[in-house]
Amino acid sequence: MALLQVKGVSKSFDKEEIIRQISLELKEGEIVSLLGVSGGGKTTLFNIIAGLSEPDEGEVYLDGENITGRPGKISYMLQKDLLLPYRTIVDNVALPLMIRGKNKKEARKKASSYFNEFGLEGTERKYPAQLSGGMKQRAALLRTYLFSEKVALLDEPFSALDMLTKGAVHEWYLDVMEKIKLSTIFITHDIDEAILLSDRIYLLTGKPGTLTKEIAIKEARPRRKDFNLSEEFLAYKREIMGHLEGENSGLAIK
Amino acid sequence: MKEKLQNTTNKCWSVAAIAGILLIWQFICVLEWVDGFMLPSPIQVLVAFIEEFPILMENSVVTLAEAFIGLGMGILFGFIMAVLMDQFDVLYKAFYPLIILTQTVPAVAIAPLLVLWFGYEMTPKVILIVITTFFPIAVGLLNGFKSADRDAIHLLRAMGAGRWQIFRYIKLPGAASQFFAGLRISASYAVVGAVISEWLGGFAGLGVYMTRVKKAFSFDKMFAVIFLISFISLLLMKAVDILQKKCMPWEKE
């Protein structure tokens, strides 16, 4: 059975339907991306999955348990790293543990034990302002992981980074994911990023947003270095772009 | 390094300016452009300060005690007000305009009333200081709480944090710099408030000393105590700066 199931979720704001009848699932250890244009309802869907807002209809199940409208079960990472400037890196990362009631010492100890794995060694006592953008993103991901080891939602986690940093962070990300096997759904509007990082891609298109296509990327992980230059990669890209164009021209006719 | 050097040269200029003014003042007195009785020279002021030092210190202790008690209570009161107004919107709507209104009443105007009600002891002085100091603290903190990053709150909610955890981890530390900005102002208000309320009646303190030397037309002692008061205010503000650096280590760079 799938680890996370979203069943027929719809949501409107001020009588405007944002997303309609969205169903998706996530298996253990899978990385799935949600690809679509900005303002297409991706973040609305994430807020519902995270339990921050209630859907008008539909449910969210984690391990078969209905968690609709209950925050604190699924971890969530936003586009901004949102590291608190007044806490050291280790205290930032340990925050979800402290919120769950662990005492400071224990939380710090547990958080520190992951610093090597995430390539963050030596930054424990630094403040976020002293770190580079890529390093901050690593710390934010570790915090996300400590918040829930089961499922993470990443809302455009790498979009604030520049091209070159992005490449390095992607590599690091896949590497870490191999180690921690965190089941993840991430939002992106970058087609290359979606193909490069995910096992499956859901395309969210239209207004109201619906899932119009699901594409499995059949390239085994860990992926070869030049995957993004291969024929298969281009074939996936063509398929996605073709589908998005079809959807858009459909919109234009309407 | 370069910045530090820059800082030192900046300080040099202000020290030079102060020295220049004192020098001109001294010249004016030596050349007797102004009646020596009305305007004592800086050196005469210094002599008066040294002669009166034990008495000045005695009175300073009283004034400082009033200032600290008043400031401490003002901080406590301001903090409680800010927290309540942040947590309960009804209280914010009800009391925020009222708090602003209290600030349009000059402290000097209510001081005599406080003396009539509470006598010549410490109580009216402390009350006046509380009234003047709680405002910058409350408003600073409240603005700090209200300007907390919405996304950060969102994230903590997703982590399952409750209201007080959001307060503890986001709002409170986020308001630190505004709190200290308010505290700087309040610290100097506290000293001035203590002196003013002592003018209007009391048994000891720098304000009482001031009215006494005024009646004796001792201009040199007047100046000595004025300088002492401004020096104490400066010292307190410096202490707030040091405290702020200690409490906010992340601001270092």
Coordinates of C-alpha atoms in Angstrom, one line a residue:
Chain A
M1 CA 0.0 0.0 0.0
A2 CA 1.1 3.5 -0.7
L3 CA 2.6 5.4 2.2
L4 CA 0.7 8.6 1.4
Q5 CA -2.6 8.8 -0.4
V6 CA -4.5 11.9 -1.4
K7 CA -8.0 11.1 -2.5
G8 CA -10.2 13.4 -4.5
V9 CA -9.1 16.7 -3.0
S10 CA -10.8 19.9 -4.1
K11 CA -10.5 23.4 -2.7
S12 CA -12.0 26.8 -3.5
F13 CA -11.2 30.3 -2.3
D14 CA -13.8 33.0 -2.6
K15 CA -15.9 30.8 -4.9
E16 CA -13.0 30.4 -7.2
E17 CA -12.0 26.7 -7.6
I18 CA -8.3 26.3 -7.2
I19 CA -7.8 22.6 -7.5
R20 CA -10.3 19.9 -8.4
Q21 CA -10.5 16.2 -7.6
I22 CA -6.8 15.6 -7.1
S23 CA -5.7 12.1 -6.2
L24 CA -2.2 11.0 -6.0
E25 CA 0.0 8.6 -4.0
L26 CA 3.5 8.3 -2.8
K27 CA 5.3 5.0 -2.1
E28 CA 7.9 4.4 0.5
G29 CA 11.3 5.9 -0.6
E30 CA 9.9 7.5 -3.7
I31 CA 10.6 11.0 -5.0
V32 CA 7.7 12.4 -6.9
S33 CA 7.4 15.8 -8.4
L34 CA 4.5 18.0 -9.0
L35 CA 5.1 20.1 -12.1
G36 CA 3.0 23.0 -13.3
V37 CA 2.9 26.7 -13.9
S38 CA 3.1 29.1 -10.9
G39 CA -0.3 29.9 -9.4
G40 CA -1.7 26.6 -10.5
G41 CA -2.7 25.5 -7.1
K42 CA 0.4 23.5 -6.2
T43 CA 1.0 25.3 -2.9
T44 CA -2.7 25.0 -2.0
L45 CA -2.5 21.3 -2.5
F46 CA 0.6 21.2 -0.3
N47 CA -1.0 23.1 2.5
I48 CA -3.8 20.6 2.4
I49 CA -1.5 17.6 2.5
A50 CA 0.5 19.2 5.3
G51 CA -2.7 19.7 7.3
L52 CA -2.5 23.4 7.4
S53 CA -5.8 23.9 5.5
E54 CA -8.9 21.8 5.2
P55 CA -10.0 20.6 1.7
D56 CA -13.6 21.3 0.7
E57 CA -13.8 17.6 -0.2
G58 CA -11.4 14.7 -0.2
E59 CA -9.0 13.1 2.3
V60 CA -5.3 12.6 3.0
Y61 CA -4.1 9.3 4.4
L62 CA -0.7 8.6 5.9
D63 CA 0.0 4.9 6.5
G64 CA -3.7 4.3 6.2
E65 CA -4.6 6.9 8.9
N66 CA -6.7 9.8 8.0
I67 CA -4.7 12.9 8.7
T68 CA -6.8 15.5 6.8
G69 CA -6.5 18.9 8.5
R70 CA -4.0 17.7 11.1
P71 CA -0.6 19.4 10.9
G72 CA 2.6 18.0 12.4
K73 CA 2.6 14.6 10.7
I74 CA 4.2 15.5 7.3
S75 CA 7.2 17.7 7.0
Y76 CA 7.1 20.8 4.9
M77 CA 10.0 22.9 3.4
L78 CA 9.3 26.1 1.8
Q79 CA 11.1 27.9 -1.1
K80 CA 12.8 30.2 1.3
D81 CA 15.1 28.3 3.7
L82 CA 13.4 30.0 6.6
L83 CA 16.2 29.3 9.0
L84 CA 15.7 31.5 12.0
P85 CA 18.5 34.1 12.0
Y86 CA 18.8 34.2 15.8
R87 CA 19.4 30.5 16.2
T88 CA 22.6 28.6 15.5
I89 CA 22.4 26.0 12.7
V90 CA 22.2 23.1 15.2
D91 CA 19.4 24.9 17.1
N92 CA 17.6 25.6 13.9
V93 CA 17.8 22.0 12.7
A94 CA 16.8 20.7 16.2
L95 CA 13.7 22.9 16.3
P96 CA 11.2 20.3 15.2
L97 CA 12.4 18.0 17.8
M98 CA 12.1 20.6 20.5
I99 CA 8.6 21.4 19.3
R100 CA 7.7 17.8 19.8
G101 CA 8.8 18.1 23.4
K102 CA 12.4 16.8 23.4
N103 CA 14.7 18.7 25.7
K104 CA 17.4 21.0 24.3
K105 CA 20.3 18.7 25.0
E106 CA 18.8 15.6 23.5
A107 CA 17.5 17.5 20.5
R108 CA 20.9 19.0 19.8
K109 CA 22.6 15.7 20.1
K110 CA 20.3 14.0 17.7
A111 CA 20.5 16.9 15.2
S112 CA 24.3 16.9 15.4
S113 CA 24.5 13.3 14.5
Y114 CA 23.2 14.0 11.0
F115 CA 25.6 16.9 10.2
N116 CA 28.2 14.8 8.5
E117 CA 25.7 12.9 6.4
F118 CA 24.2 16.1 5.1
G119 CA 27.6 17.8 4.4
L120 CA 27.1 20.3 7.2
E121 CA 30.0 19.4 9.5
G122 CA 31.6 22.4 11.2
T123 CA 28.5 24.7 10.9
E124 CA 26.8 23.6 14.1
R125 CA 27.6 26.8 16.0
K126 CA 27.3 29.2 13.2
Y127 CA 24.4 31.5 12.5
P128 CA 22.5 31.3 9.2
A129 CA 23.8 34.6 8.0
Q130 CA 27.3 33.1 8.0
L131 CA 26.4 30.3 5.5
S132 CA 26.1 30.3 1.7
G133 CA 22.8 29.8 0.0
G134 CA 23.5 26.1 -0.8
M135 CA 24.5 25.3 2.8
K136 CA 21.4 27.0 4.2
Q137 CA 19.3 24.8 1.9
R138 CA 21.1 21.7 3.2
A139 CA 20.4 22.8 6.8
A140 CA 16.7 23.4 5.9
L141 CA 16.5 20.0 4.4
L142 CA 18.0 18.4 7.4
R143 CA 15.5 20.2 9.6
T144 CA 12.7 18.9 7.3
Y145 CA 14.0 15.4 7.7
L146 CA 14.1 15.6 11.5
F147 CA 10.6 16.9 11.4
S148 CA 9.3 13.8 9.7
E149 CA 11.3 10.8 8.6
K150 CA 8.3 9.5 6.7
V151 CA 7.1 12.1 4.2
A152 CA 8.5 15.5 3.2
L153 CA 6.9 18.1 1.0
L154 CA 9.3 20.5 -0.6
D155 CA 7.9 23.6 -2.2
E156 CA 10.3 24.7 -4.9
P157 CA 13.2 24.0 -2.6
F158 CA 15.9 24.9 -5.1
S159 CA 14.3 27.7 -7.1
A160 CA 16.0 30.5 -5.2
L161 CA 19.5 29.2 -6.1
D162 CA 21.5 30.2 -9.1
M163 CA 22.2 27.8 -12.0
L164 CA 25.6 26.6 -10.9
T165 CA 24.8 26.2 -7.3
K166 CA 21.6 24.4 -8.3
G167 CA 23.6 21.8 -10.2
A168 CA 25.8 21.1 -7.2
V169 CA 22.8 21.0 -4.8
H170 CA 20.9 18.6 -7.1
E171 CA 23.9 16.2 -7.0
W172 CA 24.1 16.5 -3.2
Y173 CA 20.4 16.1 -2.9
L174 CA 20.3 12.8 -4.8
D175 CA 23.3 11.6 -2.8
V176 CA 21.6 12.4 0.5
M177 CA 18.3 10.9 -0.6
E178 CA 20.1 7.6 -1.4
K179 CA 21.3 7.5 2.3
I180 CA 18.1 8.6 4.1
K181 CA 15.4 7.3 1.7
L182 CA 13.0 10.1 2.6
S183 CA 9.8 9.8 0.7
T184 CA 9.3 13.1 -1.0
I185 CA 6.9 15.1 -3.1
F186 CA 8.4 18.3 -4.4
I187 CA 6.9 21.2 -6.4
T188 CA 8.8 22.6 -9.2
H189 CA 8.3 24.5 -12.4
D190 CA 11.6 23.5 -13.8
I191 CA 11.1 20.6 -16.2
D192 CA 14.8 19.5 -16.1
E193 CA 14.8 19.4 -12.4
A194 CA 11.7 17.3 -12.3
I195 CA 13.1 14.7 -14.7
L196 CA 16.5 14.7 -13.0
L197 CA 15.3 14.2 -9.5
S198 CA 12.1 12.3 -9.5
D199 CA 10.8 8.7 -10.0
R200 CA 7.5 10.0 -11.1
I201 CA 6.1 13.3 -12.3
Y202 CA 2.6 14.5 -11.9
L203 CA 1.6 17.3 -14.3
L204 CA -0.8 19.8 -12.7
T205 CA -2.5 22.0 -15.3
G206 CA -5.5 24.0 -16.1
K207 CA -7.8 26.2 -14.1
P208 CA -8.9 24.8 -11.7
G209 CA -5.8 22.7 -11.4
T210 CA -6.2 19.0 -12.1
L211 CA -3.6 16.3 -12.5
T212 CA -3.7 15.6 -16.3
K213 CA -0.7 13.3 -16.7
E214 CA 1.6 11.0 -14.8
I215 CA 5.0 10.1 -16.1
A216 CA 7.3 7.5 -14.6
I217 CA 11.0 8.2 -15.1
K218 CA 12.5 4.7 -15.6
E219 CA 16.1 5.6 -14.9
A220 CA 17.4 3.8 -11.9
R221 CA 18.9 5.7 -9.0
P222 CA 21.6 6.6 -8.3
R223 CA 21.6 8.2 -11.7
R224 CA 24.5 8.5 -14.1
K225 CA 26.2 11.8 -14.2
D226 CA 25.3 12.5 -17.9
F227 CA 21.7 11.5 -17.6
N228 CA 20.6 15.1 -18.3
L229 CA 22.4 14.9 -21.6
S230 CA 21.0 11.6 -22.7
E231 CA 18.4 10.7 -25.4
E232 CA 16.1 9.3 -22.8
F233 CA 16.2 12.5 -20.9
L234 CA 15.3 14.5 -24.0
A235 CA 12.5 12.1 -24.8
Y236 CA 10.9 12.7 -21.4
K237 CA 11.4 16.4 -21.8
R238 CA 9.7 16.3 -25.2
E239 CA 6.8 14.3 -23.8
I240 CA 6.3 16.8 -21.0
M241 CA 6.6 19.9 -23.1
G242 CA 4.3 18.4 -25.7
H243 CA 1.7 17.7 -23.1
L244 CA 2.0 21.2 -21.5
E245 CA 1.7 22.8 -24.9
G246 CA -1.4 20.8 -25.7
E247 CA -3.0 21.9 -22.5
N248 CA -2.1 25.5 -23.1
S249 CA -3.5 25.6 -26.6
G250 CA -6.6 24.0 -25.3
L251 CA -6.9 26.9 -22.8
A252 CA -6.3 29.4 -25.6
I253 CA -9.2 28.0 -27.6
K254 CA -11.5 28.1 -24.6
Chain B
M1 CA 39.9 46.1 10.8
K2 CA 39.4 49.0 8.5
E3 CA 36.0 49.6 9.9
K4 CA 37.4 49.7 13.4
L5 CA 40.0 52.3 12.3
Q6 CA 37.2 54.3 10.8
N7 CA 35.3 54.1 14.0
T8 CA 38.2 55.4 16.0
T9 CA 38.8 58.4 13.8
N10 CA 35.1 59.2 14.0
K11 CA 35.3 59.1 17.8
C12 CA 38.4 61.4 17.6
W13 CA 36.4 64.0 15.8
S14 CA 33.6 64.1 18.3
V15 CA 36.1 64.2 21.2
A16 CA 37.8 67.1 19.5
A17 CA 34.5 68.9 19.1
I18 CA 33.7 68.5 22.8
A19 CA 37.1 69.6 23.8
G20 CA 36.8 72.7 21.5
I21 CA 33.5 73.7 23.0
L22 CA 34.9 73.4 26.6
L23 CA 37.9 75.4 25.6
I24 CA 35.8 78.2 24.1
W25 CA 33.7 78.2 27.3
Q26 CA 36.8 78.4 29.5
F27 CA 38.0 81.4 27.3
I28 CA 34.7 83.2 27.6
C29 CA 34.9 82.9 31.4
V30 CA 38.6 83.8 31.7
L31 CA 38.0 86.9 29.5
E32 CA 35.0 87.7 31.6
W33 CA 32.6 88.2 28.7
V34 CA 29.8 86.9 30.9
D35 CA 29.4 87.6 34.6
G36 CA 31.5 85.0 36.5
F37 CA 28.7 84.5 39.0
M38 CA 26.2 83.6 36.3
L39 CA 28.4 81.3 34.2
P40 CA 31.1 79.3 36.1
S41 CA 34.0 78.1 34.0
P42 CA 34.4 74.4 33.2
I43 CA 37.3 74.3 35.7
Q44 CA 35.1 75.8 38.4
V45 CA 32.4 73.2 37.6
L46 CA 35.0 70.4 37.9
V47 CA 36.2 71.8 41.3
A48 CA 32.6 71.9 42.5
F49 CA 32.0 68.4 41.3
I50 CA 35.1 67.1 43.2
E51 CA 34.2 69.0 46.4
E52 CA 30.6 67.8 46.3
F53 CA 31.4 64.3 45.2
P54 CA 30.3 62.5 48.3
I55 CA 27.0 64.3 48.5
L56 CA 26.4 63.8 44.8
M57 CA 27.0 60.1 45.1
E58 CA 24.7 59.8 48.1
N59 CA 21.9 61.5 46.1
S60 CA 22.7 59.5 42.9
V61 CA 22.1 56.3 44.8
V62 CA 18.6 57.4 45.7
T63 CA 17.8 58.6 42.1
L64 CA 19.3 55.5 40.6
A65 CA 17.3 53.3 42.9
E66 CA 14.1 55.0 41.9
A67 CA 15.1 54.8 38.2
F68 CA 15.9 51.1 38.4
I69 CA 12.8 50.1 40.3
G70 CA 10.6 52.1 38.0
L71 CA 12.3 50.9 34.9
G72 CA 12.2 47.3 36.1
M73 CA 8.5 47.6 36.7
G74 CA 8.0 49.5 33.5
I75 CA 9.7 46.6 31.5
L76 CA 7.6 44.0 33.3
F77 CA 4.4 46.0 32.7
G78 CA 5.2 46.8 29.1
F79 CA 6.1 43.2 28.4
I80 CA 2.9 41.8 29.9
M81 CA 0.8 44.4 28.0
A82 CA 2.6 43.6 24.7
V83 CA 2.2 39.9 25.1
L84 CA -1.5 40.2 26.0
M85 CA -2.2 42.6 23.1
D86 CA -0.4 40.3 20.7
Q87 CA -2.2 37.2 21.8
F88 CA -5.7 38.6 22.1
D89 CA -6.8 40.9 19.3
V90 CA -9.7 42.3 21.4
L91 CA -7.2 43.7 23.9
Y92 CA -5.1 45.1 21.1
K93 CA -8.1 46.9 19.6
A94 CA -9.3 48.1 23.1
F95 CA -6.1 49.2 24.6
Y96 CA -3.7 50.3 21.9
P97 CA -5.4 53.7 21.2
L98 CA -5.5 54.2 25.0
I99 CA -1.8 53.6 25.4
I100 CA -1.1 56.1 22.6
L101 CA -3.4 58.5 24.4
T102 CA -1.5 58.2 27.7
Q103 CA 1.6 59.4 25.9
T104 CA 0.0 62.7 24.9
V105 CA -0.3 63.6 28.6
P106 CA 3.1 65.1 29.6
A107 CA 4.7 63.3 32.5
V108 CA 5.6 66.6 34.1
A109 CA 1.9 67.5 34.3
I110 CA 0.8 64.5 36.3
A111 CA 3.8 64.5 38.6
P112 CA 2.3 67.1 41.0
L113 CA -0.9 65.0 41.2
L114 CA 1.1 61.9 42.1
V115 CA 2.9 63.8 44.8
L116 CA -0.4 64.9 46.3
W117 CA -1.8 61.3 46.2
F118 CA 1.3 59.4 47.3
G119 CA 3.4 61.8 49.3
Y120 CA 7.1 62.6 49.2
E121 CA 8.4 59.1 49.5
M122 CA 9.5 56.8 46.7
T123 CA 6.0 55.7 45.5
P124 CA 5.0 58.7 43.3
K125 CA 8.4 58.7 41.7
V126 CA 8.3 55.1 40.8
I127 CA 4.8 55.4 39.4
L128 CA 5.9 58.3 37.2
I129 CA 8.8 56.3 35.9
V130 CA 6.7 53.3 35.2
I131 CA 4.2 55.4 33.2
T132 CA 7.0 56.9 31.1
T133 CA 9.1 53.8 30.5
F134 CA 6.5 51.2 29.8
F135 CA 5.4 52.8 26.6
P136 CA 8.6 52.5 24.5
I137 CA 9.0 48.9 25.7
A138 CA 5.4 47.9 25.0
V139 CA 5.2 49.5 21.6
G140 CA 8.7 48.2 20.6
L141 CA 7.8 44.7 21.6
L142 CA 4.4 44.8 20.1
N143 CA 5.7 45.9 16.7
G144 CA 8.3 43.2 16.9
F145 CA 5.7 40.6 17.6
K146 CA 3.4 41.8 14.8
S147 CA 6.2 41.9 12.2
A148 CA 7.1 38.2 12.7
D149 CA 7.7 36.4 9.4
R150 CA 4.4 34.9 8.3
D151 CA 6.1 32.1 6.4
A152 CA 8.1 31.1 9.5
I153 CA 4.9 30.9 11.5
H154 CA 3.4 28.8 8.7
L155 CA 6.4 26.5 8.9
L156 CA 6.2 26.1 12.6
R157 CA 2.4 25.4 12.4
A158 CA 3.2 22.7 9.9
M159 CA 5.6 21.2 12.4
G160 CA 2.7 21.0 14.8
A161 CA 3.7 23.9 17.0
G162 CA 1.1 25.5 19.3
R163 CA 0.5 29.2 19.9
W164 CA 3.0 29.5 22.8
Q165 CA 5.7 27.6 20.9
I166 CA 5.3 30.0 18.0
F167 CA 5.6 32.8 20.5
R168 CA 8.6 31.4 22.1
Y169 CA 10.5 30.4 19.0
I170 CA 9.5 33.1 16.5
K171 CA 7.9 36.1 18.0
L172 CA 9.9 36.7 21.1
P173 CA 13.4 36.4 19.6
G174 CA 12.3 38.3 16.5
A175 CA 11.3 41.2 18.7
A176 CA 14.6 41.4 20.5
S177 CA 16.1 44.3 18.5
Q178 CA 13.0 46.4 18.8
F179 CA 12.8 45.6 22.5
F180 CA 16.3 46.9 23.0
A181 CA 15.6 50.0 20.9
G182 CA 12.7 50.7 23.3
L183 CA 14.9 49.9 26.3
R184 CA 17.5 52.5 25.3
I185 CA 14.9 55.2 25.3
S186 CA 13.3 54.0 28.5
A187 CA 16.6 53.9 30.3
S188 CA 17.2 57.6 29.7
Y189 CA 13.5 58.4 30.4
A190 CA 13.8 56.6 33.8
V191 CA 16.6 58.9 35.0
V192 CA 15.0 62.1 33.7
G193 CA 11.6 61.0 35.2
A194 CA 13.2 60.4 38.6
V195 CA 14.9 63.8 38.6
I196 CA 11.7 65.6 37.6
S197 CA 9.6 63.9 40.3
E198 CA 12.2 64.8 42.9
W199 CA 11.9 68.4 42.0
L200 CA 8.4 68.4 43.0
G201 CA 9.0 67.0 46.4
G202 CA 11.3 64.5 48.2
F203 CA 13.9 64.1 50.8
A204 CA 16.9 63.0 48.8
G205 CA 18.0 62.4 45.2
L206 CA 19.7 64.4 42.5
G207 CA 16.5 66.3 41.8
V208 CA 16.2 67.4 45.4
Y209 CA 19.9 68.4 45.4
M210 CA 19.2 70.5 42.3
T211 CA 16.4 72.5 43.8
R212 CA 18.6 73.0 46.9
V213 CA 21.6 74.4 45.0
K214 CA 19.3 76.5 42.8
K215 CA 17.9 78.2 45.9
A216 CA 21.5 79.0 46.9
F217 CA 22.4 80.3 43.4
S218 CA 25.3 77.9 43.3
F219 CA 25.7 77.8 39.5
D220 CA 28.9 75.7 39.6
K221 CA 27.0 73.0 41.6
M222 CA 24.1 73.2 39.2
F223 CA 26.3 72.5 36.3
A224 CA 28.1 69.7 38.2
V225 CA 24.8 67.9 38.8
I226 CA 23.5 68.5 35.2
F227 CA 26.7 66.9 33.9
L228 CA 26.4 64.1 36.3
I229 CA 22.8 63.3 35.2
S230 CA 23.7 63.3 31.6
F231 CA 26.7 61.1 32.3
I232 CA 24.5 58.6 34.2
S233 CA 22.0 58.5 31.3
L234 CA 24.9 57.9 28.9
L235 CA 26.2 55.1 31.1
L236 CA 22.8 53.4 31.2
M237 CA 22.4 53.6 27.5
K238 CA 25.9 52.1 27.1
A239 CA 24.9 49.4 29.5
V240 CA 21.8 48.6 27.3
D241 CA 24.1 48.4 24.3
I242 CA 26.4 45.9 26.0
L243 CA 23.4 43.9 27.2
Q244 CA 22.0 43.8 23.7
K245 CA 25.3 42.5 22.3
K246 CA 25.3 39.8 24.9
C247 CA 21.7 38.8 24.3
M248 CA 21.9 39.0 20.5
P249 CA 25.1 37.2 19.5
W250 CA 23.8 36.6 16.0
E251 CA 24.0 40.3 15.1
K252 CA 27.8 40.4 15.5
E253 CA 28.6 40.2 11.8

